Short mmCIF file of C-alpha atoms in Angstrom, two decimals:
data_model
loop_
_atom_site.label_atom_id
_atom_site.label_comp_id
_atom_site.label_asym_id
_atom_site.label_seq_id
_atom_site.Cartn_x
_atom_site.Cartn_y
_atom_site.Cartn_z
CA UNK U 26 17.40 -26.62 1.44
CA UNK U 27 16.73 -30.52 -0.50
CA UNK U 28 15.75 -31.05 -3.96
CA UNK U 29 12.34 -32.65 -5.76
CA UNK U 30 10.14 -33.41 -8.74
CA UNK U 31 7.82 -31.48 -9.89
CA UNK U 32 5.00 -33.41 -7.15
CA UNK U 33 7.02 -33.98 -3.73
CA UNK U 34 6.80 -31.30 -0.96
CA UNK U 35 9.61 -29.22 -0.06
CA UNK U 36 10.19 -28.36 3.56
CA UNK U 37 11.79 -24.36 4.16
CA UNK U 38 13.72 -23.97 7.96
CA UNK U 39 10.80 -21.65 10.02
CA UNK U 40 12.52 -20.67 13.34
CA UNK U 41 9.90 -19.21 16.54
CA UNK U 42 11.19 -18.24 20.38
CA UNK U 43 8.95 -17.96 23.25
CA UNK U 44 5.60 -18.04 21.71
CA UNK U 45 1.95 -16.75 23.13
CA UNK U 46 -0.06 -19.61 23.73
CA UNK U 47 -2.46 -16.74 23.11
CA UNK U 48 -2.02 -16.77 19.45
CA UNK U 49 -2.70 -19.10 16.69
CA UNK U 50 -0.09 -21.37 15.77
CA UNK U 51 0.13 -21.81 11.83
CA UNK U 52 0.60 -23.27 9.07
CA UNK U 53 2.90 -21.99 6.11
CA UNK U 54 1.85 -23.96 2.17
CA UNK U 55 3.10 -22.05 -0.49
CA UNK U 56 2.29 -24.17 -3.96
CA UNK U 57 4.40 -23.21 -7.14
CA UNK U 58 2.66 -24.77 -10.68
CA UNK U 59 4.55 -25.60 -13.56
CA UNK U 60 7.85 -23.84 -13.79
CA UNK U 61 6.99 -21.35 -11.09
CA UNK U 62 10.51 -19.76 -10.30
CA UNK U 63 10.81 -21.21 -6.91
CA UNK U 64 13.22 -18.51 -5.42
CA UNK U 65 9.83 -16.33 -5.56
CA UNK U 66 7.84 -18.85 -4.28
CA UNK U 67 10.54 -19.13 -1.26
CA UNK U 68 10.10 -15.45 -1.22
CA UNK U 69 6.55 -14.94 -1.11
CA UNK U 70 5.81 -17.44 1.76
CA UNK U 71 8.66 -15.52 3.92
CA UNK U 72 6.35 -11.88 3.18
CA UNK U 73 3.17 -14.29 4.49
CA UNK U 74 5.48 -14.90 7.20
CA UNK U 75 5.79 -11.85 8.37
CA UNK U 76 1.66 -11.25 7.28
CA UNK U 77 0.76 -14.23 10.42
CA UNK U 78 2.90 -12.43 12.39
CA UNK U 79 0.86 -9.14 12.17
CA UNK U 80 -1.85 -10.38 11.91
CA UNK U 81 -1.87 -12.73 15.36
CA UNK U 82 -0.47 -15.86 15.01
CA UNK U 83 3.19 -17.41 14.71
CA UNK U 84 3.86 -19.48 12.02
CA UNK U 85 5.91 -22.50 12.83
CA UNK U 86 6.00 -24.66 9.83
CA UNK U 87 6.34 -23.66 6.27
CA UNK U 88 5.71 -26.48 3.50
CA UNK U 89 6.74 -25.56 -0.42
CA UNK U 90 5.05 -27.84 -2.39
CA UNK U 91 5.14 -28.37 -6.35
CA UNK U 92 2.66 -29.28 -8.88
CA UNK U 93 2.20 -29.42 -12.60
CA UNK U 94 -1.60 -27.82 -11.79
CA UNK U 95 -3.76 -27.05 -8.83
CA UNK U 96 -5.95 -30.06 -7.51
CA UNK U 97 -9.64 -28.36 -8.13
CA UNK U 98 -10.65 -30.12 -5.22
CA UNK U 99 -8.03 -29.65 -1.82
CA UNK U 100 -5.43 -27.34 -4.70
CA UNK U 101 -2.29 -29.91 -3.46
CA UNK U 102 -3.60 -33.54 -4.06
CA UNK U 103 -5.07 -36.13 -2.68
CA UNK U 104 -1.53 -37.20 -0.97
CA UNK U 105 -0.38 -33.60 0.02
CA UNK U 106 -2.72 -33.10 1.60
CA UNK U 107 -2.82 -36.25 3.70
CA UNK U 108 0.86 -35.34 3.71
CA UNK U 109 -0.29 -31.98 5.11
CA UNK U 110 -2.60 -33.49 7.46
CA UNK U 111 0.08 -35.22 10.05
CA UNK U 112 2.85 -32.52 9.83
CA UNK U 113 -1.12 -30.63 10.88
CA UNK U 114 -1.29 -32.61 13.88
CA UNK U 115 1.85 -32.98 15.18
CA UNK U 116 2.63 -29.45 15.66
CA UNK U 117 -1.14 -29.25 16.91
CA UNK U 118 -1.79 -27.14 14.07
CA UNK U 119 -4.48 -24.42 15.22
CA UNK U 120 -4.61 -22.46 10.81
CA UNK U 121 -3.12 -23.53 8.35
CA UNK U 122 -2.64 -21.08 5.49
CA UNK U 123 -2.79 -21.43 1.86
CA UNK U 124 0.29 -18.40 -0.45
CA UNK U 125 -2.18 -19.53 -2.81
CA UNK U 126 -6.27 -18.14 -3.21
CA UNK U 127 -8.44 -20.77 -2.84
CA UNK U 128 -11.30 -22.01 -4.07
CA UNK U 129 -14.31 -22.23 -1.52
CA UNK U 130 -14.56 -25.27 -2.66
CA UNK U 131 -10.83 -25.94 -1.72
CA UNK U 132 -11.16 -24.63 1.48
CA UNK U 133 -14.11 -26.58 2.93
CA UNK U 134 -12.06 -29.39 1.68
CA UNK U 135 -9.12 -28.66 3.37
CA UNK U 136 -10.51 -28.32 6.38
CA UNK U 137 -12.71 -31.16 6.79
CA UNK U 138 -9.66 -32.79 5.81
CA UNK U 139 -6.70 -30.77 8.77
CA UNK U 140 -9.91 -30.56 11.24
CA UNK U 141 -8.72 -26.57 11.82
CA UNK U 142 -8.72 -23.74 9.90
CA UNK U 143 -7.33 -23.28 6.39
CA UNK U 144 -7.46 -19.79 5.04
CA UNK U 145 -5.74 -17.94 1.87
CA UNK U 146 -3.56 -15.42 1.65
CA UNK U 147 -6.39 -12.83 1.03
CA UNK U 148 -8.60 -14.02 4.17
CA UNK U 149 -4.77 -12.78 6.25
CA UNK U 150 -4.60 -9.43 4.57
CA UNK U 151 -7.77 -9.11 5.13
CA UNK U 152 -7.80 -9.59 8.62
CA UNK U 153 -4.48 -7.66 9.09
CA UNK U 154 -6.52 -4.18 7.39
CA UNK U 155 -9.92 -5.13 9.48
CA UNK U 156 -6.93 -4.72 13.18
CA UNK U 157 -5.63 -1.37 11.43
CA UNK U 158 -9.00 0.37 10.30
CA UNK U 159 -9.69 3.57 12.13
CA UNK U 160 -11.74 5.96 10.27
CA UNK U 161 -14.83 4.97 9.68
CA UNK U 162 -13.94 5.80 5.73
CA UNK U 163 -11.42 2.66 6.08
CA UNK U 164 -14.14 0.77 8.14
CA UNK U 165 -16.65 1.18 5.71
CA UNK U 166 -13.87 0.06 2.83
CA UNK U 167 -12.73 -2.92 5.04
CA UNK U 168 -15.96 -4.13 5.81
CA UNK U 169 -17.16 -3.86 2.41
CA UNK U 170 -13.85 -5.94 0.67
CA UNK U 171 -14.20 -8.11 3.46
CA UNK U 172 -17.54 -9.26 3.22
CA UNK U 173 -17.45 -9.78 -0.76
CA UNK U 174 -14.73 -12.16 0.00
CA UNK U 175 -17.03 -13.89 2.34
CA UNK U 176 -20.41 -14.27 0.14
CA UNK U 177 -19.31 -17.11 -2.08
CA UNK U 178 -17.90 -18.96 1.20
CA UNK U 179 -21.16 -18.66 3.14
CA UNK U 180 -22.62 -22.02 3.81
CA UNK U 181 -26.51 -22.61 3.99
CA UNK U 182 -28.63 -20.17 6.74
CA UNK U 183 -27.94 -19.02 10.27
CA UNK U 184 -24.30 -18.72 10.77
CA UNK U 185 -23.39 -15.78 11.96
CA UNK U 186 -19.69 -14.53 10.57
CA UNK U 187 -18.10 -15.16 14.21
CA UNK U 188 -18.54 -19.11 13.32
CA UNK U 189 -16.76 -18.78 10.09
CA UNK U 190 -13.20 -19.56 11.53
CA UNK U 191 -10.10 -17.59 11.87
CA UNK U 192 -9.22 -13.81 13.03
CA UNK U 193 -10.40 -11.93 9.63
CA UNK U 194 -14.12 -13.53 10.71
CA UNK U 195 -14.40 -12.39 13.48
CA UNK U 196 -12.41 -8.91 13.83
CA UNK U 197 -12.99 -5.56 12.95
CA UNK U 198 -16.36 -5.84 10.60
CA UNK U 199 -16.78 -9.35 11.40
CA UNK U 200 -17.56 -8.59 15.47
CA UNK U 201 -21.02 -7.60 14.40
CA UNK U 202 -22.09 -11.24 14.19
CA UNK U 203 -23.91 -10.38 11.10
CA UNK U 204 -25.66 -12.23 9.63
CA UNK U 205 -25.60 -14.63 6.59
CA UNK U 206 -27.92 -14.84 4.52
CA UNK U 207 -26.59 -13.89 1.83
CA UNK U 208 -29.63 -11.37 0.47
CA UNK U 209 -28.74 -8.96 3.78
CA UNK U 210 -25.20 -9.38 3.14
CA UNK U 211 -25.75 -8.30 -0.93
CA UNK U 212 -28.23 -5.64 0.84
CA UNK U 213 -25.11 -4.40 3.29
CA UNK U 214 -22.53 -4.32 0.82
CA UNK U 215 -24.68 -1.50 -1.47
CA UNK U 216 -25.57 0.71 1.54
CA UNK U 217 -21.19 0.62 1.75
CA UNK U 218 -21.08 1.06 -1.22
CA UNK U 219 -23.15 4.66 -1.28
CA UNK U 220 -21.82 5.74 2.11
CA UNK U 221 -18.35 4.98 1.03
CA UNK U 222 -19.43 6.97 -2.68
CA UNK U 223 -20.19 9.12 -0.35
CA UNK U 224 -17.10 10.08 1.30
CA UNK U 225 -15.44 9.40 -2.32
CA UNK U 226 -17.59 12.94 -3.24
CA UNK U 227 -16.12 14.39 0.25
CA UNK U 228 -12.76 13.32 -0.74
CA UNK U 229 -13.10 14.54 -3.46
CA UNK U 230 -14.26 18.53 -2.45
CA UNK U 231 -11.18 18.55 -0.18
CA UNK U 232 -8.87 17.99 -3.16
CA UNK U 233 -10.14 20.15 -5.41
CA UNK U 234 -9.31 22.47 -2.24
CA UNK U 235 -7.08 21.72 -1.73
CA UNK U 236 -5.89 21.94 -5.71
CA UNK U 237 -6.71 25.61 -5.66
CA UNK U 238 -4.32 25.94 -3.05
CA UNK U 239 -2.40 25.62 -6.03
CA UNK U 240 0.76 24.05 -4.04
CA UNK U 241 2.07 21.00 -5.65
CA UNK U 242 0.67 17.42 -4.74
CA UNK U 243 3.65 14.40 -3.85
CA UNK U 244 2.21 11.84 -3.07
CA UNK U 245 3.83 9.19 -0.33
CA UNK U 246 3.74 5.18 -2.67
CA UNK U 247 5.31 2.97 -1.77
CA UNK U 248 6.05 -0.99 -0.43
CA UNK U 249 4.22 -2.35 2.57
CA UNK U 250 7.01 -0.91 5.84
CA UNK U 251 8.84 1.10 3.33
CA UNK U 252 9.31 4.15 5.77
CA UNK U 253 6.38 5.92 4.01
CA UNK U 254 5.10 7.67 7.32
CA UNK U 255 7.95 7.76 9.09
CA UNK U 256 9.92 10.43 5.99
CA UNK U 257 6.66 12.35 6.46
CA UNK U 258 6.88 12.24 9.96
CA UNK U 259 10.43 13.14 9.78
CA UNK U 260 9.89 16.53 6.96
CA UNK U 261 6.63 17.96 8.54
CA UNK U 262 6.72 16.28 12.40
CA UNK U 263 3.15 14.49 10.92
CA UNK U 264 3.03 11.93 14.09
CA UNK U 265 1.43 9.86 11.60
CA UNK U 266 1.65 5.86 14.29
CA UNK U 267 4.69 4.01 12.45
CA UNK U 268 5.52 1.01 13.28
CA UNK U 269 7.66 -1.69 12.14
CA UNK U 270 5.49 -4.33 11.18
CA UNK U 271 2.54 -3.91 7.47
CA UNK U 272 0.38 -2.26 6.50
CA UNK U 273 0.35 0.28 10.14
CA UNK U 274 -1.10 3.10 8.63
CA UNK U 275 -4.08 2.89 6.35
CA UNK U 276 -5.49 6.06 6.14
CA UNK U 277 -4.07 8.74 3.84
CA UNK U 278 -2.91 12.13 5.53
CA UNK U 279 -1.64 15.30 3.81
CA UNK U 280 0.72 17.96 5.11
CA UNK U 281 2.45 20.94 4.21
CA UNK U 282 6.19 21.59 3.66
CA UNK U 283 8.35 24.59 2.82
CA UNK U 284 11.22 22.91 1.18
CA UNK U 285 14.76 23.76 1.41
CA UNK U 286 15.31 27.22 -1.68
CA UNK U 287 11.91 25.44 -2.56
CA UNK U 288 8.25 25.84 -3.59
CA UNK U 289 5.78 24.30 -0.64
CA UNK U 290 4.04 21.14 -1.18
CA UNK U 291 1.89 19.42 0.07
CA UNK U 292 2.31 15.89 0.83
CA UNK U 293 0.58 12.62 1.10
CA UNK U 294 0.99 9.18 2.63
CA UNK U 295 -0.63 6.88 1.70
CA UNK U 296 -1.58 2.94 2.58
CA UNK U 297 1.12 0.00 1.57
CA UNK U 298 1.69 -2.49 -1.61
CA UNK U 299 1.74 -6.29 -0.95
CA UNK U 300 2.29 -8.76 -3.89
CA UNK U 301 -1.09 -9.65 -5.16
CA UNK U 302 -3.26 -6.95 -3.17
CA UNK U 303 -7.41 -8.22 -3.05
CA UNK U 304 -8.47 -6.79 -5.91
CA UNK U 305 -11.49 -6.35 -3.67
CA UNK U 306 -9.69 -4.03 -1.26
CA UNK U 307 -7.61 -1.96 -4.06
CA UNK U 308 -11.98 -1.30 -4.62
CA UNK U 309 -12.84 -0.66 -1.74
CA UNK U 310 -9.70 2.73 -1.28
CA UNK U 311 -10.43 3.53 -4.53
CA UNK U 312 -11.44 6.90 -3.37
CA UNK U 313 -8.23 6.74 -0.26
CA UNK U 314 -5.72 5.96 -3.79
CA UNK U 315 -6.99 9.11 -5.20
CA UNK U 316 -4.24 11.42 -3.98
CA UNK U 317 -1.97 9.29 -5.68
CA UNK U 318 -3.95 9.31 -9.24
CA UNK U 319 -4.32 13.12 -8.51
CA UNK U 320 -0.35 14.02 -7.69
CA UNK U 321 1.81 16.49 -9.44
CA UNK U 322 4.37 14.27 -8.80
CA UNK U 323 5.57 10.56 -7.03
CA UNK U 324 7.99 9.93 -4.09
CA UNK U 325 8.02 5.55 -4.74
CA UNK U 326 10.15 5.05 -0.83
CA UNK U 327 11.46 1.92 -1.85
CA UNK U 328 13.33 0.21 1.54
CA UNK U 329 17.53 -0.60 -0.01
CA UNK U 330 18.46 -3.44 3.21
CA UNK U 331 15.46 -5.55 1.67
CA UNK U 332 16.78 -7.97 -0.43
CA UNK U 333 12.94 -8.19 -3.01
CA UNK U 334 13.22 -4.39 -3.26
CA UNK U 335 13.23 -5.31 -6.70
CA UNK U 336 10.51 -6.83 -7.09
CA UNK U 337 8.99 -4.41 -4.71
CA UNK U 338 9.35 -2.01 -7.43
CA UNK U 339 8.17 -3.77 -9.89
CA UNK U 340 4.52 -4.37 -7.54
CA UNK U 341 4.12 -1.56 -6.96
CA UNK U 342 4.28 -0.09 -10.25
CA UNK U 343 1.95 -2.44 -11.15
CA UNK U 344 -0.40 -1.10 -8.69
CA UNK U 345 -0.05 2.24 -9.64
CA UNK U 346 -0.80 1.10 -13.79
CA UNK U 347 -4.08 0.42 -12.35
CA UNK U 348 -5.60 3.01 -9.69
CA UNK U 349 -4.30 5.23 -13.71
CA UNK U 350 -0.78 6.77 -11.64
CA UNK U 351 1.65 4.93 -13.52
CA UNK U 352 1.88 8.30 -16.04
CA UNK U 353 2.46 10.33 -13.37
CA UNK U 354 6.17 11.82 -12.50
CA UNK U 355 8.24 9.28 -10.08
CA UNK U 356 11.10 10.10 -7.34
CA UNK U 357 12.42 6.52 -6.05
CA UNK U 358 13.25 7.60 -2.60
CA UNK U 359 16.16 4.56 -1.70
CA UNK U 360 15.41 4.73 2.20
CA UNK U 361 16.71 2.86 5.82
CA UNK U 362 20.39 3.40 4.25
CA UNK U 363 21.50 3.09 8.59
CA UNK U 364 20.46 -0.34 7.80
CA UNK U 365 21.36 -1.69 4.11
CA UNK U 366 23.78 -3.43 3.98
CA UNK U 367 26.89 -1.79 1.28
CA UNK U 368 26.52 -4.25 -1.02
CA UNK U 369 22.75 -4.26 -1.48
CA UNK U 370 22.72 0.44 -1.50
CA UNK U 371 25.28 0.41 -4.49
CA UNK U 372 23.66 -2.39 -6.76
CA UNK U 373 20.62 -0.23 -6.41
CA UNK U 374 22.43 2.95 -7.64
CA UNK U 375 22.98 0.73 -9.86
CA UNK U 376 19.66 0.16 -11.16
CA UNK U 377 18.61 2.88 -9.53
CA UNK U 378 20.97 6.20 -10.95
CA UNK U 379 18.84 8.56 -9.83
CA UNK U 380 17.59 8.19 -6.93
CA UNK U 381 18.41 9.31 -3.93
CA UNK U 382 19.49 7.41 -0.39
CA UNK U 383 18.16 7.88 2.63
CA UNK U 384 17.90 7.81 6.43
CA UNK U 385 14.01 8.52 7.21
CA UNK U 386 14.75 7.10 10.70
CA UNK U 387 18.17 9.61 11.05
CA UNK U 388 18.31 12.46 7.66
CA UNK U 389 20.83 10.74 6.69
CA UNK U 390 20.16 11.78 2.78
CA UNK U 391 16.48 14.45 3.66
CA UNK U 392 18.66 17.80 2.37
CA UNK U 393 19.88 15.45 -1.00
CA UNK U 394 15.78 14.32 -1.31
CA UNK U 395 15.13 18.36 -0.63
CA UNK U 396 16.89 19.76 -3.48
CA UNK U 397 15.50 17.12 -6.23
CA UNK U 398 11.68 16.87 -5.57
CA UNK U 399 12.46 20.69 -5.67
CA UNK U 400 15.03 20.01 -9.36
CA UNK U 401 11.99 17.50 -10.39
CA UNK U 402 9.63 20.47 -9.91
CA UNK U 403 11.45 22.86 -11.46
CA UNK U 404 12.05 20.50 -15.00
CA UNK U 405 8.12 20.22 -14.92
CA UNK U 406 7.58 24.15 -15.27
CA UNK U 407 8.27 27.45 -17.77
CA UNK U 408 9.82 29.94 -16.64
CA UNK U 409 7.78 33.74 -17.40
CA UNK U 410 8.29 37.25 -16.44
CA UNK U 411 5.29 38.92 -14.74
CA UNK U 412 4.08 42.64 -14.33
CA UNK U 413 1.56 42.28 -11.37
CA UNK U 414 0.16 45.94 -10.56
CA UNK U 415 0.84 46.54 -7.16
CA UNK U 416 -2.84 46.37 -5.42
CA UNK U 417 -2.99 42.49 -6.64
CA UNK U 418 0.29 41.35 -3.38
CA UNK U 419 -2.92 38.57 -3.34
CA UNK U 420 -1.34 37.45 -7.52
CA UNK U 421 1.88 38.41 -6.28
CA UNK U 422 1.83 36.77 -3.16
CA UNK U 423 0.57 33.33 -4.73
CA UNK U 424 3.66 33.66 -7.20
CA UNK U 425 5.78 33.36 -4.36
CA UNK U 426 4.09 30.04 -3.13
CA UNK U 427 3.68 28.18 -5.89
CA UNK U 428 6.72 29.18 -7.53
CA UNK U 429 10.15 30.12 -7.55
CA UNK U 430 11.23 33.76 -8.02
CA UNK U 431 14.82 34.06 -9.70
CA UNK U 432 14.08 38.59 -10.21
CA UNK U 433 11.07 40.44 -8.40
CA UNK U 434 11.81 44.40 -9.66
CA UNK U 435 10.14 47.56 -8.43
CA UNK U 436 8.88 49.74 -11.43
CA UNK U 437 6.31 52.49 -11.70
CA UNK U 438 2.89 49.97 -13.14
CA UNK U 439 4.15 47.47 -10.84
CA UNK U 440 6.05 44.78 -9.92
CA UNK U 441 7.81 43.17 -12.11
CA UNK U 442 9.51 39.54 -11.98
CA UNK U 443 11.07 37.15 -13.65
CA UNK U 444 9.95 33.04 -11.46
CA UNK U 445 10.01 30.02 -12.63
CA UNK U 446 6.25 28.21 -11.88
CA UNK U 447 5.12 24.36 -12.75
CA UNK U 448 3.18 24.27 -16.01
CA UNK U 449 -0.23 22.69 -14.42
CA UNK U 450 0.07 26.86 -13.02
CA UNK U 451 1.99 28.87 -15.28
CA UNK U 452 -1.82 29.55 -17.46
CA UNK U 453 -3.30 31.24 -13.89
CA UNK U 454 -1.19 33.94 -14.47
CA UNK U 455 -1.37 34.87 -18.58
CA UNK U 456 -3.20 37.87 -17.57
CA UNK U 457 -0.19 39.77 -16.31
CA UNK U 458 2.23 38.21 -18.97
CA UNK U 459 5.09 40.61 -20.18
CA UNK U 460 4.55 40.47 -24.01
#
């Protein structure tokens, strides 16, 4: 890559083969502002290319622009707009995708200059979510986030969502062609918010019911496409959709799992995270993400084959802090050992010596993972002695289910056991403590 001054554009190599003529041809544009890390901007553009492909468009060229500050009218400045317009015309581009967030005015000005659709990173992510949402709650969450994104971008009256351009505005919730009158959009958002609140109450009731089972709850979290669903399927035969693409799973799935030489636990798969995940989506999916904030342990799945694994790990932790889950105990799981280079795995091990290395596809390291989960839960447990009357077999069964029974003796007054119980659950058995 050639070097350039602070205002010079820089082209990245993009190779696209066997382009489907039915797919939109996309030009990707990233802007590194001020003293921004150029390598970070390039990595973000590479991820934008994957997002764009997942949304259904083909990135045929990528341009990285360096500027001191964004231009208020076009973000990149008139000279760069003219250069990008020439590139767009020469490559027969259908949509220009900016890695940076664009204001409604900037988006309109750029569309006039390029004479094609112009969208930003947030729109692409919304498009992917719109395509992948399948449940009633998931579709409502995406629709609300989409309408909140569209509301400030409405111009005039009488246009339908399908006339706004790009797939995100013509797929999923957009297919209903809701009138773009601001009053109706605001009313629709209010209805969706009420519906989601009702669904959140139902989900909360389900979570409380699972809490009453007294089983430790473990949430699988991680960057999108890190292998969370594959791991859940490997452990529980959950049958969750797994594909080598971003955001293939949006809806949470909870399954029981009996740990080898450990307690029975509840495993919850969750939506994956990504750089600069739109705030509206985080808010809309808050009830789904509550599966994370209510967990006893987080399995943080990291793609060990990805060169940006450390950045992705930091991104996930940032979102966890935002939803109030930053203080929950975390076990890092370095996945994809079957395809990761030895050097990259060694570096990850040195940075995270407590981590477990696995392959959710081949099953390598699954035994060590289960042992690590059992140990982590045990470290948050108390060893107690209980005497349980013979007529309370339900209590004895509960201790076996939620804890680890170390010694069990049958005495005259009942069964005396020494067991290791999670600290959050142990007080429920105080009445049976041996003084």
